[in-house]
Coordinates of C-alpha atoms in Angstrom, one line a residue:
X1 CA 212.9 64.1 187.4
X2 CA 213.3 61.8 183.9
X3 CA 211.0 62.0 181.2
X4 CA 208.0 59.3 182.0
X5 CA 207.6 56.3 179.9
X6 CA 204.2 54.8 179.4
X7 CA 203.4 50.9 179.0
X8 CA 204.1 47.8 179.8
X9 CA 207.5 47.1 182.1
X10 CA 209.3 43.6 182.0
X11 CA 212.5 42.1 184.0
X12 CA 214.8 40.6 182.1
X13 CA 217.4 38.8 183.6
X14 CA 220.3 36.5 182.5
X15 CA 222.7 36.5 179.4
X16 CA 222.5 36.7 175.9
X17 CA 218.6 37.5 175.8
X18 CA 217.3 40.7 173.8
X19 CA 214.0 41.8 174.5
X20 CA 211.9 44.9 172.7
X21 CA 208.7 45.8 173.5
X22 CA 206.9 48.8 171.7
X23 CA 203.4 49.1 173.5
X24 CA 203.6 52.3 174.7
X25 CA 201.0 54.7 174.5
X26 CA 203.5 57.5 175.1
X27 CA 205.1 60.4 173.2
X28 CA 207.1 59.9 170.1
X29 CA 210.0 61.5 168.6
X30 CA 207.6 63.6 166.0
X31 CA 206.1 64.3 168.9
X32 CA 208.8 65.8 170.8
X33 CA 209.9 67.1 167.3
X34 CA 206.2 69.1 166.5
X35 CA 206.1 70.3 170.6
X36 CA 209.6 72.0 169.9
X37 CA 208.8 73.8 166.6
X38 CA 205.1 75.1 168.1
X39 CA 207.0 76.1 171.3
X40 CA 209.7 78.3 169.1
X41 CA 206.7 80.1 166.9
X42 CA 205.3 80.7 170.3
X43 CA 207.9 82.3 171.7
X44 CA 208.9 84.2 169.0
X45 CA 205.4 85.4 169.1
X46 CA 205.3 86.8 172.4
X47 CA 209.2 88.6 171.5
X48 CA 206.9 90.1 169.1
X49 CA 204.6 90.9 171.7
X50 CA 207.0 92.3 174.0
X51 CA 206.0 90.1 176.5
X52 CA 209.9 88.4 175.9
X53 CA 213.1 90.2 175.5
X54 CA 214.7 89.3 172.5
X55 CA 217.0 87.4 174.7
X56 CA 214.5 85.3 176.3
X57 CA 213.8 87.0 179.5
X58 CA 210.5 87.4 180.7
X59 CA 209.4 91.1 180.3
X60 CA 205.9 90.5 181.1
X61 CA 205.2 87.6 183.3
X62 CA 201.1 88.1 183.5
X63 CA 201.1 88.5 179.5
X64 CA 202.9 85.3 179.1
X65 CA 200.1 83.3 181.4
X66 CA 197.6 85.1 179.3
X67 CA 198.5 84.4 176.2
X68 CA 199.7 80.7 177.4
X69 CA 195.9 80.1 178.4
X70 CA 194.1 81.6 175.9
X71 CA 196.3 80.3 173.0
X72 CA 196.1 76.7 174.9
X73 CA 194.6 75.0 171.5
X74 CA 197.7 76.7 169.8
X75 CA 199.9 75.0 171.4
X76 CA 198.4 71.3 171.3
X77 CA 201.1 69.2 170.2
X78 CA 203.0 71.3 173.1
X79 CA 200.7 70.0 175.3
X80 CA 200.3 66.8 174.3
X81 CA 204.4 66.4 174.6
X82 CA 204.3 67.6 178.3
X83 CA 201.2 66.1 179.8
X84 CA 202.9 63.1 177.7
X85 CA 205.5 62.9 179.9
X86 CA 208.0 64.6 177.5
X87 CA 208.9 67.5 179.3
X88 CA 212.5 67.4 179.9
X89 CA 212.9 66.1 176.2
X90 CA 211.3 69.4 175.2
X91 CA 212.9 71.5 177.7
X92 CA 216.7 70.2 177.0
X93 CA 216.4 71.3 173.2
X94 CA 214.2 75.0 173.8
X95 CA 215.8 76.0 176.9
X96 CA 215.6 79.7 179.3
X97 CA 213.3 80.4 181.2
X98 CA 210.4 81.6 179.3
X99 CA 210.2 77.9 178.0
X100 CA 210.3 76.4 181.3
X101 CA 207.4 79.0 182.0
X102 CA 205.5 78.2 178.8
X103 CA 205.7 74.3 179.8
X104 CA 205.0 74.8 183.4
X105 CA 202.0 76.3 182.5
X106 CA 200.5 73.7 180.7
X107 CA 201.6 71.1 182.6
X108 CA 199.5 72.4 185.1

């Protein structure tokens, strides 16, 4: 499944016409951009932990919910990008699967 885009949604039909509509109430690229950096510290944190390999693999799959829910206000822009709709935008640049874990999380 696509990212979702909030707002407003026209048909446009015939030649020659141009049509841009920025209502939206959706993420933004800084916010894609701010979801990515806060999801890297957080991973990096929990390869700190040990709860993550230095590779990315999941060493410790209960730590990583625990520290995922009570580090929730952490990861806010994170959050914000997923429940945004932005999930695939985030997943396609931080990708393995202790992100998709991470994101599944709060998405929840």
């Amino acid at each position: 499944m696509g990212d979702v885009v909030h707002g407003s949604q026209y048909k446009q039909t015939g030649s020659n016409s141009n049509m841009t509509v920025n209502n939206s109430g959706g993420v933004t690229r800084a916010d894609v951009d701010a979801a990515v950096v806060e999801l890297r510290a957080f991973i990096d944190h929990l390869t700190r932990t040990g709860a993550v390999g230095p590779n990315g693999q999941v060493n410790d799959p209960t730590a990583v919910v625990a520290e995922v829910e009570s580090g929730r206000s952490r990861l806010a822009a994170l959050g914000k990008a997923v429940l945004g709709g932005a999930k695939d935008a985030v997943l396609t640049v931080v990708q393995g699967g202790v992100a998709a874990l991470v994101v599944a999380l709060l998405g929840r």
